Amino acid sequence: MSDGDITIESGEITASALNSGIQSGNENEITLNGGKVTAKGNTGIVGYDGVTIAGADVNAEGKNYAIFTADKDITISAGTVNATATGADTWQKALNGTVKNSIYGTGWTDSAGTEGKTAIATSTTGQDLSDYKKVI
């Protein structure tokens, strides 16, 4: 866990842990501007004050959440995101936070990506995508 903001500009990062693959401090955010980022744990990526994906290729997987914020924004403006919650309970989800995305996506209600397929429109004001266990 970090005590501050985390910014990744480039390179290839793979982080696996029992709790969180990548985690910022309690009032800090994570910014992924480039590179290839893979994060796995009970929660893949935890950015308590927000997560911004602006060009990175992100693969986040967690039993509870793939990407978690403390009800803050998850902003996706460029790059690719593959977020999967593998847990079977209904509260476990791919994305926890308000999602602002300028690229289209797809969500599924199961972690295998076989049920409840739905197109995800862009949103500059933010949308709740908590119904999905898998989002790309």
XYZ file of C-alpha atoms in Angstrom:
136
model
C 0.000 0.000 0.000
C 1.139 3.509 -0.769
C 0.758 6.510 1.544
C 0.223 8.879 -1.405
C -0.948 9.179 -4.984
C 0.264 6.595 -7.480
C 1.007 7.505 -11.106
C 2.159 5.020 -13.743
C 3.424 6.544 -16.994
C 4.806 3.553 -18.911
C 6.310 0.105 -18.671
C 4.803 -3.205 -17.721
C 3.581 -3.585 -14.139
C 2.210 -6.790 -12.634
C 1.045 -6.667 -9.023
C -0.595 -9.545 -7.134
C -1.428 -9.673 -3.455
C -3.882 -11.300 -1.115
C -5.592 -7.970 -0.327
C -5.027 -5.417 -3.132
C -2.800 -5.607 -6.184
C -2.292 -1.809 -6.299
C -3.566 0.456 -3.512
C -3.203 4.174 -2.795
C -3.389 5.857 0.590
C -6.785 6.659 2.112
C -7.196 10.122 0.546
C -5.151 9.523 -2.578
C -5.770 8.531 -6.159
C -4.271 6.331 -8.829
C -3.500 7.613 -12.331
C -2.571 5.186 -15.114
C -1.313 7.243 -18.075
C 0.434 4.534 -20.049
C 1.987 1.117 -20.073
C 0.473 -2.256 -19.352
C -0.897 -2.710 -15.824
C -2.094 -6.021 -14.377
C -3.396 -6.033 -10.799
C -4.926 -8.966 -8.905
C -6.057 -9.573 -5.334
C -9.242 -9.577 -3.302
C -9.433 -6.165 -4.999
C -7.299 -5.527 -8.076
C -6.909 -1.731 -7.849
C -7.871 0.480 -4.887
C -7.757 4.245 -5.387
C -9.708 5.605 -2.434
C -9.949 9.126 -3.868
C -10.358 8.016 -7.496
C -8.827 6.096 -10.370
C -7.968 7.671 -13.738
C -7.093 5.576 -16.781
C -5.728 7.842 -19.508
C -3.857 5.637 -21.938
C -2.816 2.514 -20.051
C -3.869 -1.024 -20.909
C -5.358 -2.265 -17.639
C -6.279 -5.775 -16.573
C -7.733 -5.698 -13.052
C -9.142 -8.751 -11.303
C -10.427 -9.175 -7.791
C -12.656 -11.513 -5.870
C -14.547 -8.563 -4.359
C -13.856 -5.724 -6.809
C -11.664 -5.282 -9.858
C -11.405 -1.488 -9.377
C -12.553 0.152 -6.135
C -12.902 3.768 -5.031
C -14.538 5.123 -1.889
C -17.559 6.252 -3.955
C -15.310 8.528 -6.011
C -14.803 8.721 -9.784
C -13.325 6.099 -12.048
C -12.390 8.107 -15.151
C -11.533 6.288 -18.386
C -10.445 8.567 -21.232
C -8.074 6.370 -23.259
C -6.470 2.950 -23.234
C -8.170 -0.360 -22.589
C -9.758 -1.764 -19.455
C -10.576 -5.362 -18.636
C -12.073 -5.424 -15.124
C -13.441 -8.644 -13.593
C -14.852 -9.484 -10.166
C -14.599 -13.233 -9.690
C -16.653 -13.618 -6.497
C -20.136 -15.149 -6.672
C -21.891 -12.830 -4.193
C -24.173 -10.127 -5.615
C -22.298 -7.287 -3.859
C -19.042 -8.196 -5.594
C -18.588 -6.117 -8.773
C -16.127 -5.087 -11.439
C -16.244 -1.350 -10.709
C -17.087 0.441 -7.450
C -17.384 4.171 -8.003
C -18.982 6.612 -10.419
C -17.694 5.852 -13.912
C -16.909 8.705 -16.307
C -15.874 7.246 -19.623
C -15.171 8.798 -23.006
C -14.824 5.401 -24.690
C -17.564 2.842 -25.201
C -17.502 -0.459 -23.336
C -19.355 -3.682 -22.678
C -20.540 -5.102 -19.362
C -21.650 -8.575 -18.317
C -23.518 -9.674 -15.206
C -21.259 -12.709 -14.737
C -17.481 -12.886 -14.430
C -17.138 -15.287 -17.377
C -18.618 -12.701 -19.755
C -21.431 -14.969 -20.940
C -24.575 -13.481 -19.322
C -26.337 -10.131 -19.335
C -24.203 -8.524 -22.055
C -24.902 -4.786 -22.285
C -23.307 -1.978 -24.284
C -21.937 0.796 -22.072
C -22.405 4.298 -23.456
C -19.993 7.136 -22.817
C -20.698 9.452 -19.888
C -19.044 12.702 -18.883
C -21.252 13.157 -15.809
C -20.742 9.675 -14.397
C -22.748 6.490 -14.299
C -23.280 3.556 -11.973
C -21.989 0.308 -13.487
C -22.311 -1.754 -10.314
C -24.556 -4.340 -11.981
C -21.587 -5.784 -13.847
C -19.066 -8.412 -12.787
C -17.036 -7.992 -15.994
C -16.422 -4.780 -17.933
C -14.230 -4.156 -20.994
